[in-house]
Each structure stands twice: as structure tokens, then as C-alpha cells.
């Protein structure tokens, strides 16, 4: 069930693909990573804290500047090609190119004058698994625009543009976590992000542990509407507490307003308020190298997401159980928006080889599903790939 540690896409394979499609070498190769969130789920749009890490799976793009302000993207994985004129974006098309078009739109709204390019794209970020393949695509496109246009690489500005593309062009009301970690990741570190100030604090991943992502192979369904519902419930809970966001609500205040708020809003808010505290505690635990405490906080995060925020599924719960029963597991929780996708497990570094098949077998016995495991390293954010 193990997927190769780093899937076989390389700078050389992207150059070769570009040459085959466009008959010349690309001027640059850029790449932007996917991410796994260690803890801090559904807190970004509540002005809270998150702690993701960028992972060694990337959206790769070979690019060559064009002089006519057209963007053409050839996707190897989708075996598809799409193009658009920067001067005439019209509206969304309802497919994958919208992430690139939406980003061009958002950057133009920010008064950037963009040049066009030809691109060949290939990705090792699993799609729809909750590992932010779309944010990685957006940040690869952002890195490409910076490479061909007269613009500086500013991870925060690019992440904001990516979020705006999702919110206003693609129609997904996401927070800023995914774009920000794909743009601003740091090798060897998770990043504690304050989603209000957008301050990013790198926290070294303890050497004694490995991060294993376990893909249930189930995909999100109804995620868009359920996700937006959760956002609405969180805002309503904040209003009931007289606050602009749940970041400003204390556990005591939440208890006081409990009756007025109704049970569902209370439980949603309880998750967010407690998760924000857990995320800060997790950052401290990592700095102290207290991996047992980090694992416990991850376990508690899953309970809260399952019972209070209600974004887990039977498959995700079964995977969490399977992971916790496997050798070396320190903690496990669903990661990303929920409703399907992946579990992140913290595993004692020496036990990964025993952990993966054990967790996989118990999960299959419980569900009949075939999972995949990705052993993930924390990597840098979007960059020009100078060598393999
Ligand atoms: C998705 C969104 C993020 C965040 C997570 C849940 O990944 O894109 O902004 O809200 O869900 O933590």
C-alpha cells in the first residue's frame, strides 16, 4: 500500500514533456507543494491557528514566456489542454483551468501586469484527497507568473490571490491555510500560522517521528455545501457571543451563551475554540520535543472533529482506529476539510515499516477498502526547481 516516497516526477521529466509538446526547452521549471495539516482544522476561517506542513509532493510546471498575453496549459495527468487570453478572461469555465484563470483574475485585480506563458503541468499531489492539490496548482501558476512577469515573489500576497481565486472565481469559500503553506512552507518544519495576523512561525518537526498520511481512498462528497454550512454556523455562533470571530470567544463565554445558541452551533463553536487552544499546545509540545503530547492532542482533535464539528465519516474513523492500533502510532486524526480523504498519523520513526501494513490490513478488514500510505517530509514552499 506504500506509494513511493517521492513519486517519479522530476525536473528532467518535466523538461522532456515540455519539449515533446512545444518543440523547445522550457525557460524555467517551477513547482509548488501540497500540504498536510498536523492540527488546527476548520480554524483558519475563524481567525484561529493552524499547523500544516508542505509535503514532498508537488505540482510541477515547465514554462516559457509568450509575447501575446495568452496562457496555454497542457496537463499530462488529465491528458488535456486549455488556454485563455489575459486581456479577456470572461468568466469561469467550470473545470480545472479555472484555478489558473481565477489566479490571473485575482492578480490583475491587485494591479499586477501579467505576461502570458506556455506551460506543461504534471502533479504528484493526489487529487481530492484533502492534500491541497488545487492550492498547489494555484501556487505553481503564481510562481510561473512571477517568473515571466515583472513581479516579485511574495508568498503572502500570492496566497491571498489564490484564496480569492477560490472564493470568488471557483466558488469555494475556503480559508487561507492551503495556499499559504504551499507558498510559504519551510523544509524540515511545520508552520504555526496565526490566521488573523497571518504571522507564520516555523516549528521543527521532531526527528524521532515520521508523518504518515493514510488515504482512505474515499473522496469528499457534498463537501462544498457542508463546508460552507460549517462556516455559516461558526459565524452565527460568534455573533451569538457578541464577537466578530470565534478567535475572540473563550470557553467560559461559550458556556454562558450555550442555551441561547442552540446545540449544533454550540458544538461547532466548541470544536473551534478548543482546536485553537490545542493547536497552540501542539506548537509548544513540538518545541519541547514532546511527541507523546503532540500525539494526544491529535487524537483529541479527531474526537472533536467527529463528535462536535461532525465532519468525519465511517471510513475516516475506521482509519484512525486502524492507525492507533498499529505499532509506533503516537496519534492520528482526519486531516483537511473532512467528509472523506486522508488521516494523518504521527509514527515513531523506526516503526514506519511495521506501522503501514498493520494499519492498512486492519482498515481493509473493517471497511473492505484499499488504502494508500504516503510517507511525507516537510519541504519548502513554491519555488523555481533549479535541479532534481
Ligand atoms: C480546506 C480549506 C482550508 C481549511 C480546511 C479545514 O482545506 O481549503 O482553508 O478550512 O479545509 O481546516
CSV table of C-alpha atoms and ligand atoms in Angstrom, one decimal:
chain,number,residue,atom,x,y,z
A,1,UNK,CA,0.0,0.0,0.0
A,2,UNK,CA,3.0,2.2,0.2
A,3,UNK,CA,3.3,4.8,-2.5
A,4,UNK,CA,6.9,5.5,-3.5
A,5,UNK,CA,8.4,8.1,-1.1
A,6,UNK,CA,8.9,10.7,-3.8
A,7,UNK,CA,6.8,9.9,-6.9
A,8,UNK,CA,8.7,9.8,-10.1
A,9,UNK,CA,8.2,13.3,-11.5
A,10,UNK,CA,11.4,15.2,-11.8
A,11,UNK,CA,12.7,18.4,-13.4
A,12,UNK,CA,14.1,16.3,-16.2
A,13,UNK,CA,10.8,14.6,-16.9
A,14,UNK,CA,9.0,17.9,-17.0
A,15,UNK,CA,11.6,19.3,-19.4
A,16,UNK,CA,11.2,16.3,-21.6
A,17,UNK,CA,7.4,16.6,-21.6
A,18,UNK,CA,7.6,20.3,-22.4
A,19,UNK,CA,10.0,19.6,-25.3
A,20,UNK,CA,7.6,17.0,-26.7
A,21,UNK,CA,4.6,19.3,-26.6
A,22,UNK,CA,6.2,22.6,-27.5
A,23,UNK,CA,9.3,21.6,-29.5
A,24,UNK,CA,11.8,23.5,-27.3
A,25,UNK,CA,13.1,23.6,-23.7
A,26,UNK,CA,11.1,25.5,-21.1
A,27,UNK,CA,12.8,28.7,-19.7
A,28,UNK,CA,12.0,27.6,-16.2
A,29,UNK,CA,10.6,24.7,-14.2
A,30,UNK,CA,8.6,25.7,-11.1
A,31,UNK,CA,6.9,23.6,-8.5
A,32,UNK,CA,4.5,24.1,-5.6
A,33,UNK,CA,3.9,21.5,-2.9
A,34,UNK,CA,0.7,20.0,-1.5
A,35,UNK,CA,0.2,20.1,2.3
A,36,UNK,CA,-0.9,18.0,5.3
A,37,UNK,CA,-2.3,19.8,8.3
A,38,UNK,CA,-0.9,18.3,11.5
A,39,UNK,CA,-3.5,20.1,13.7
A,40,UNK,CA,-5.8,23.2,13.6
A,41,UNK,CA,-8.8,22.1,11.5
A,42,UNK,CA,-11.6,24.4,10.5
A,43,UNK,CA,-9.9,27.2,12.5
A,44,UNK,CA,-8.4,29.2,9.6
A,45,UNK,CA,-11.7,30.9,8.6
A,46,UNK,CA,-12.4,31.6,12.3
A,47,UNK,CA,-9.2,33.7,12.6
A,48,UNK,CA,-7.6,30.9,14.7
A,49,UNK,CA,-4.3,28.9,14.4
A,50,UNK,CA,-3.3,26.1,12.1
A,51,UNK,CA,-0.2,24.0,11.9
A,52,UNK,CA,0.3,22.5,8.4
A,53,UNK,CA,3.5,21.4,6.7
A,54,UNK,CA,4.2,21.5,2.9
A,55,UNK,CA,4.9,17.9,1.7
A,56,UNK,CA,7.2,16.3,-0.8
A,57,UNK,CA,4.5,16.0,-3.5
A,58,UNK,CA,4.3,18.8,-6.0
A,59,UNK,CA,2.5,20.3,-8.9
A,60,UNK,CA,5.4,20.8,-11.4
A,61,UNK,CA,5.3,23.2,-14.3
A,62,UNK,CA,7.6,23.8,-17.2
A,63,UNK,CA,7.1,27.3,-18.6
A,64,UNK,CA,8.1,29.5,-21.4
A,65,UNK,CA,7.1,33.2,-21.7
A,66,UNK,CA,4.8,34.2,-24.6
A,67,UNK,CA,4.6,37.7,-26.0
A,68,UNK,CA,0.9,37.8,-26.9
A,69,UNK,CA,-0.6,37.6,-23.3
A,70,UNK,CA,-2.1,34.2,-23.8
A,71,UNK,CA,-1.7,31.4,-21.2
A,72,UNK,CA,-1.7,27.8,-22.5
A,73,UNK,CA,-1.5,24.9,-20.1
A,74,UNK,CA,-1.0,21.3,-21.1
A,75,UNK,CA,-1.8,18.8,-18.3
A,76,UNK,CA,-0.1,15.5,-18.6
A,77,UNK,CA,-2.2,13.8,-15.9
A,78,UNK,CA,-5.5,14.9,-17.4
A,79,UNK,CA,-4.3,14.5,-20.9
A,80,UNK,CA,-5.9,17.8,-21.6
A,81,UNK,CA,-5.0,21.3,-22.8
A,82,UNK,CA,-6.6,24.7,-22.2
A,83,UNK,CA,-5.8,28.3,-23.0
A,84,UNK,CA,-7.0,31.8,-22.2
A,85,UNK,CA,-6.2,35.4,-23.1
A,86,UNK,CA,-5.1,37.5,-20.1
A,87,UNK,CA,-6.8,40.6,-21.6
A,88,UNK,CA,-10.1,38.8,-21.9
A,89,UNK,CA,-10.8,36.4,-19.1
A,90,UNK,CA,-14.6,36.3,-19.5
A,91,UNK,CA,-15.9,34.0,-16.8
A,92,UNK,CA,-15.2,30.7,-15.1
A,93,UNK,CA,-15.4,27.6,-17.3
A,94,UNK,CA,-16.3,25.1,-14.6
A,95,UNK,CA,-13.2,22.9,-14.9
A,96,UNK,CA,-9.5,22.7,-13.8
A,97,UNK,CA,-8.3,25.7,-15.8
A,98,UNK,CA,-10.4,27.9,-13.5
A,99,UNK,CA,-7.7,27.7,-10.9
A,100,UNK,CA,-5.2,29.3,-13.3
A,101,UNK,CA,-7.7,31.8,-14.8
A,102,UNK,CA,-9.0,32.7,-11.3
A,103,UNK,CA,-5.5,33.4,-10.2
A,104,UNK,CA,-4.8,35.6,-13.2
A,105,UNK,CA,-8.0,37.4,-12.5
A,106,UNK,CA,-7.1,37.9,-8.8
A,107,UNK,CA,-3.6,39.1,-9.6
A,108,UNK,CA,-4.9,41.6,-12.2
A,109,UNK,CA,-7.4,42.9,-9.5
A,110,UNK,CA,-4.3,43.5,-7.4
A,111,UNK,CA,-3.0,45.7,-10.3
A,112,UNK,CA,-0.3,43.3,-11.5
A,113,UNK,CA,0.5,43.4,-15.2
A,114,UNK,CA,0.9,39.8,-16.2
A,115,UNK,CA,2.7,38.2,-19.2
A,116,UNK,CA,1.5,35.0,-20.7
A,117,UNK,CA,3.2,31.7,-21.0
A,118,UNK,CA,3.1,28.1,-22.4
A,119,UNK,CA,3.1,25.5,-19.6
A,120,UNK,CA,3.3,21.8,-19.2
A,121,UNK,CA,1.9,20.6,-15.8
A,122,UNK,CA,2.3,17.3,-14.0
A,123,UNK,CA,1.4,16.6,-10.4
A,124,UNK,CA,2.3,14.1,-7.7
A,125,UNK,CA,-0.3,15.5,-5.2
A,126,UNK,CA,-3.2,13.1,-5.1
A,127,UNK,CA,-6.4,14.9,-6.3
A,128,UNK,CA,-9.4,15.2,-4.0
A,129,UNK,CA,-7.6,13.6,-1.0
A,130,UNK,CA,-7.5,16.7,1.2
A,131,UNK,CA,-3.8,17.3,0.4
A,132,UNK,CA,-4.5,20.6,-1.4
A,133,UNK,CA,-3.8,19.7,-5.0
A,134,UNK,CA,-5.7,22.8,-6.2
A,135,UNK,CA,-3.9,25.2,-3.9
A,136,UNK,CA,-0.6,23.6,-5.1
A,137,UNK,CA,-1.7,24.2,-8.7
A,138,UNK,CA,-2.7,27.8,-7.9
A,139,UNK,CA,0.7,28.5,-6.3
A,140,UNK,CA,2.6,26.8,-9.2
A,141,UNK,CA,0.7,29.1,-11.6
A,142,UNK,CA,1.5,32.1,-9.3
A,143,UNK,CA,5.2,31.1,-9.3
A,144,UNK,CA,5.0,30.9,-13.1
A,145,UNK,CA,3.5,34.4,-13.4
A,146,UNK,CA,6.3,35.7,-11.2
A,147,UNK,CA,8.9,34.0,-13.4
A,148,UNK,CA,7.6,35.5,-16.6
A,149,UNK,CA,6.2,38.9,-15.4
A,150,UNK,CA,7.8,41.9,-13.7
A,151,UNK,CA,6.7,40.9,-10.2
A,152,UNK,CA,8.4,39.9,-7.0
A,153,UNK,CA,7.6,36.5,-5.3
A,154,UNK,CA,5.6,37.4,-2.2
A,155,UNK,CA,4.2,34.3,-0.6
A,156,UNK,CA,1.6,36.1,1.4
A,157,UNK,CA,0.3,38.2,-1.5
A,158,UNK,CA,0.2,35.1,-3.7
A,159,UNK,CA,-1.6,33.1,-1.1
A,160,UNK,CA,-4.2,35.8,-0.8
A,161,UNK,CA,-4.7,35.9,-4.5
A,162,UNK,CA,-5.1,32.1,-4.6
A,163,UNK,CA,-7.7,32.2,-1.8
A,164,UNK,CA,-9.5,35.0,-3.7
A,165,UNK,CA,-9.5,32.9,-6.9
A,166,UNK,CA,-11.1,30.0,-5.0
A,167,UNK,CA,-13.6,32.2,-3.2
A,168,UNK,CA,-14.7,34.5,-6.0
A,169,UNK,CA,-13.8,32.6,-9.2
A,170,UNK,CA,-14.1,28.9,-8.4
A,171,UNK,CA,-16.8,29.4,-5.7
A,172,UNK,CA,-15.3,27.5,-2.8
A,173,UNK,CA,-15.4,29.5,0.4
A,174,UNK,CA,-12.1,28.2,1.8
A,175,UNK,CA,-9.7,29.9,4.3
A,176,UNK,CA,-6.1,30.8,3.6
A,177,UNK,CA,-4.2,27.8,5.1
A,178,UNK,CA,-3.7,25.7,2.0
A,179,UNK,CA,-2.4,28.5,-0.3
A,180,UNK,CA,-0.2,30.0,2.5
A,181,UNK,CA,1.6,26.8,3.3
A,182,UNK,CA,2.0,25.9,-0.3
A,183,UNK,CA,3.6,29.3,-1.0
A,184,UNK,CA,5.5,29.7,2.3
A,185,UNK,CA,6.5,26.2,3.6
A,186,UNK,CA,9.9,25.6,5.1
A,187,UNK,CA,12.0,22.4,4.8
A,188,UNK,CA,12.1,20.3,7.9
A,189,UNK,CA,9.3,22.4,9.6
A,190,UNK,CA,5.6,22.6,10.1
A,191,UNK,CA,4.4,26.2,10.3
A,192,UNK,CA,2.2,27.5,13.0
A,193,UNK,CA,0.1,30.1,11.3
A,194,UNK,CA,-1.9,32.8,13.1
A,195,UNK,CA,-4.8,33.1,10.6
A,196,UNK,CA,-5.7,36.6,11.9
A,197,UNK,CA,-2.3,38.3,11.7
A,198,UNK,CA,-1.0,35.8,9.1
A,199,UNK,CA,2.2,35.5,11.1
A,200,UNK,CA,4.0,32.3,10.2
A,201,UNK,CA,6.2,30.6,12.9
A,202,UNK,CA,8.3,27.7,11.6
A,203,UNK,CA,8.3,24.8,14.1
A,204,UNK,CA,10.9,22.0,13.5
A,205,UNK,CA,9.3,18.5,13.1
A,206,UNK,CA,10.9,16.3,15.8
A,207,UNK,CA,13.4,13.9,14.3
A,208,UNK,CA,12.1,11.0,16.3
A,209,UNK,CA,8.8,10.9,14.4
A,210,UNK,CA,7.5,10.4,10.9
A,211,UNK,CA,4.4,11.8,9.4
A,212,UNK,CA,2.4,9.2,7.5
A,213,UNK,CA,-0.7,10.2,5.5
A,214,UNK,CA,-3.2,7.4,5.1
A,215,UNK,CA,-5.6,7.8,2.2
A,216,UNK,CA,-8.9,6.1,2.8
A,217,UNK,CA,-9.5,6.2,-1.0
A,218,UNK,CA,-12.9,7.7,-0.2
A,219,UNK,CA,-13.5,11.1,-1.8
A,220,UNK,CA,-15.4,14.1,-0.5
A,221,UNK,CA,-19.0,14.3,-1.4
A,222,UNK,CA,-21.2,17.2,-0.8
A,223,UNK,CA,-18.1,18.8,0.7
A,224,UNK,CA,-18.7,22.3,-0.9
A,225,UNK,CA,-22.1,22.8,0.7
A,226,UNK,CA,-21.3,21.1,4.0
A,227,UNK,CA,-18.1,23.2,4.2
A,228,UNK,CA,-20.0,26.4,3.6
A,229,UNK,CA,-22.6,25.4,6.1
A,230,UNK,CA,-20.0,25.0,8.8
A,231,UNK,CA,-18.6,28.4,8.0
A,232,UNK,CA,-22.1,29.9,8.4
A,233,UNK,CA,-22.7,28.1,11.7
A,234,UNK,CA,-19.4,29.4,13.1
A,235,UNK,CA,-20.2,33.0,12.1
A,236,UNK,CA,-23.6,32.6,13.8
A,237,UNK,CA,-22.0,31.3,17.0
A,238,UNK,CA,-19.5,34.2,17.1
A,239,UNK,CA,-22.4,36.7,16.6
A,240,UNK,CA,-24.3,35.0,19.5
A,241,UNK,CA,-21.3,35.6,21.7
A,242,UNK,CA,-21.1,39.2,20.6
A,243,UNK,CA,-17.7,38.6,18.8
A,244,UNK,CA,-16.6,39.2,15.3
A,245,UNK,CA,-15.0,35.7,15.1
A,246,UNK,CA,-14.6,32.6,17.3
A,247,UNK,CA,-11.0,33.5,17.9
A,248,UNK,CA,-12.2,36.0,20.4
A,249,UNK,CA,-14.5,33.7,22.3
A,250,UNK,CA,-13.3,31.9,25.5
A,251,UNK,CA,-14.6,28.5,26.6
A,252,UNK,CA,-16.3,30.2,29.6
A,253,UNK,CA,-18.1,32.7,27.4
A,254,UNK,CA,-19.2,29.9,25.1
A,255,UNK,CA,-20.7,28.1,28.1
A,256,UNK,CA,-22.6,31.2,29.2
A,257,UNK,CA,-24.2,31.6,25.7
A,258,UNK,CA,-24.8,27.9,25.3
A,259,UNK,CA,-28.6,28.0,25.8
A,260,UNK,CA,-29.1,31.0,23.6
A,261,UNK,CA,-27.1,29.4,20.8
A,262,UNK,CA,-28.7,26.0,20.3
A,263,UNK,CA,-26.9,22.7,20.4
A,264,UNK,CA,-25.5,22.5,16.9
A,265,UNK,CA,-23.9,26.0,16.9
A,266,UNK,CA,-22.6,25.3,20.4
A,267,UNK,CA,-20.8,22.1,19.4
A,268,UNK,CA,-19.4,23.7,16.2
A,269,UNK,CA,-18.0,26.6,18.3
A,270,UNK,CA,-16.8,24.3,21.0
A,271,UNK,CA,-14.7,22.5,18.4
A,272,UNK,CA,-13.2,25.7,17.0
A,273,UNK,CA,-12.4,27.2,20.4
A,274,UNK,CA,-10.8,24.0,21.8
A,275,UNK,CA,-9.0,23.3,18.5
A,276,UNK,CA,-7.3,26.7,18.6
A,277,UNK,CA,-6.0,26.0,22.1
A,278,UNK,CA,-4.9,22.5,21.0
A,279,UNK,CA,-3.0,23.9,18.1
A,280,UNK,CA,-1.1,26.3,20.3
A,281,UNK,CA,-0.4,23.5,22.8
A,282,UNK,CA,0.8,21.3,19.9
A,283,UNK,CA,3.2,24.0,18.8
A,284,UNK,CA,4.6,24.1,22.3
A,285,UNK,CA,4.8,20.3,22.5
A,286,UNK,CA,6.8,20.2,19.3
A,287,UNK,CA,9.2,22.8,20.6
A,288,UNK,CA,9.7,20.7,23.7
A,289,UNK,CA,10.1,17.6,21.6
A,290,UNK,CA,7.2,16.1,23.5
A,291,UNK,CA,5.9,13.8,20.7
A,292,UNK,CA,3.6,11.9,23.1
A,293,UNK,CA,1.8,15.1,24.0
A,294,UNK,CA,1.6,16.1,20.3
A,295,UNK,CA,0.0,12.7,19.5
A,296,UNK,CA,-2.5,13.0,22.3
A,297,UNK,CA,-3.6,16.5,21.0
A,298,UNK,CA,-4.0,15.0,17.5
A,299,UNK,CA,-6.2,12.2,19.0
A,300,UNK,CA,-8.3,14.8,20.8
A,301,UNK,CA,-8.6,16.9,17.7
A,302,UNK,CA,-10.1,13.9,15.8
A,303,UNK,CA,-12.7,13.3,18.6
A,304,UNK,CA,-13.7,16.9,18.4
A,305,UNK,CA,-14.0,16.9,14.6
A,306,UNK,CA,-16.0,13.7,14.7
A,307,UNK,CA,-18.4,14.5,17.6
A,308,UNK,CA,-18.7,18.3,17.7
A,309,UNK,CA,-17.8,19.5,14.3
A,310,UNK,CA,-19.2,16.4,12.6
A,311,UNK,CA,-17.0,16.3,9.5
A,312,UNK,CA,-15.7,12.8,9.9
A,313,UNK,CA,-17.0,9.7,8.1
A,314,UNK,CA,-17.1,6.0,9.0
A,315,UNK,CA,-14.1,5.4,6.7
A,316,UNK,CA,-12.0,8.2,8.3
A,317,UNK,CA,-13.0,6.9,11.8
A,318,UNK,CA,-12.0,3.3,10.8
A,319,UNK,CA,-8.7,4.6,9.5
A,320,UNK,CA,-8.0,6.5,12.7
A,321,UNK,CA,-8.8,3.3,14.7
A,322,UNK,CA,-6.6,1.2,12.5
A,323,UNK,CA,-3.7,3.6,12.8
A,324,UNK,CA,-3.9,3.9,16.6
A,325,UNK,CA,-3.8,0.1,16.9
A,326,UNK,CA,-0.7,-0.2,14.7
A,327,UNK,CA,2.9,-0.3,16.1
A,328,UNK,CA,4.6,3.0,16.7
A,329,UNK,CA,1.5,5.2,16.4
A,330,UNK,CA,1.6,8.3,18.7
A,331,UNK,CA,-1.6,9.9,17.4
A,332,UNK,CA,-3.9,10.1,14.4
A,333,UNK,CA,-6.7,12.3,13.1
A,334,UNK,CA,-8.5,13.2,9.9
A,335,UNK,CA,-6.8,16.0,8.0
A,336,UNK,CA,-8.2,18.7,5.7
A,337,UNK,CA,-11.8,19.6,5.4
A,338,UNK,CA,-13.1,16.0,6.2
A,339,UNK,CA,-16.0,14.2,4.6
A,340,UNK,CA,-13.5,11.7,3.1
A,341,UNK,CA,-9.9,11.7,2.1
A,342,UNK,CA,-7.0,11.2,4.5
A,343,UNK,CA,-5.9,10.6,8.0
A,344,UNK,CA,-2.5,12.0,9.3
A,345,UNK,CA,-0.6,9.8,11.7
A,346,UNK,CA,2.4,10.6,13.9
A,347,UNK,CA,4.6,7.5,14.0
A,348,UNK,CA,7.8,6.7,15.8
A,349,UNK,CA,10.4,7.0,13.1
A,350,UNK,CA,11.8,3.5,13.5
A,351,UNK,CA,8.4,1.8,13.2
A,352,UNK,CA,7.0,3.1,10.0
A,353,UNK,CA,7.7,-0.2,8.1
A,354,UNK,CA,5.7,-2.1,10.6
A,355,UNK,CA,3.0,0.5,11.1
A,356,UNK,CA,1.9,0.9,7.5
A,357,UNK,CA,1.0,-2.7,6.6
A,358,UNK,CA,-0.6,-3.2,10.1
A,359,UNK,CA,-2.8,-0.1,9.7
A,360,UNK,CA,-3.6,-1.0,6.1
A,361,UNK,CA,-4.7,-4.6,6.9
A,362,UNK,CA,-6.9,-3.6,9.8
A,363,UNK,CA,-8.5,-0.8,7.8
A,364,UNK,CA,-9.3,-3.2,4.9
A,365,UNK,CA,-10.7,-5.8,7.3
A,366,UNK,CA,-13.0,-3.2,8.8
A,367,UNK,CA,-14.2,-1.5,5.6
A,368,UNK,CA,-13.3,-3.6,2.5
A,369,UNK,CA,-11.5,-0.5,1.1
A,370,UNK,CA,-7.9,-0.4,-0.2
A,371,UNK,CA,-5.9,2.5,1.3
A,372,UNK,CA,-2.6,4.1,0.2
A,373,UNK,CA,0.1,5.4,2.6
A,374,UNK,CA,2.3,8.4,1.8
A,375,UNK,CA,5.3,8.9,4.0
A,376,UNK,CA,5.7,12.7,3.9
A,377,UNK,CA,8.7,15.0,4.6
A,378,UNK,CA,8.2,18.8,5.3
A,379,UNK,CA,9.6,20.8,2.3
A,380,UNK,CA,9.9,24.4,1.2
A,381,UNK,CA,7.1,26.3,-0.5
A,382,UNK,CA,6.7,27.1,-4.2
A,383,UNK,CA,10.0,27.6,-5.9
A,384,UNK,CA,12.0,27.5,-9.1
A,385,UNK,CA,13.2,24.0,-9.4
A,386,UNK,CA,16.9,24.5,-10.3
A,387,UNK,CA,17.8,20.8,-10.1
A,388,UNK,CA,16.2,17.5,-9.3
B,1,LIG,C1,-9.9,23.1,3.5
B,1,LIG,C2,-9.9,24.6,3.3
B,1,LIG,C3,-9.0,25.2,4.3
B,1,LIG,C4,-9.4,24.8,5.7
B,1,LIG,C5,-9.5,23.3,5.8
B,1,LIG,C6,-10.1,22.8,7.1
B,1,LIG,O1,-8.7,22.5,3.2
B,1,LIG,O2,-9.3,24.9,2.0
B,1,LIG,O3,-9.0,26.6,4.2
B,1,LIG,O4,-10.5,25.5,6.1
B,1,LIG,O5,-10.4,22.8,4.8
B,1,LIG,O6,-9.2,23.1,8.1
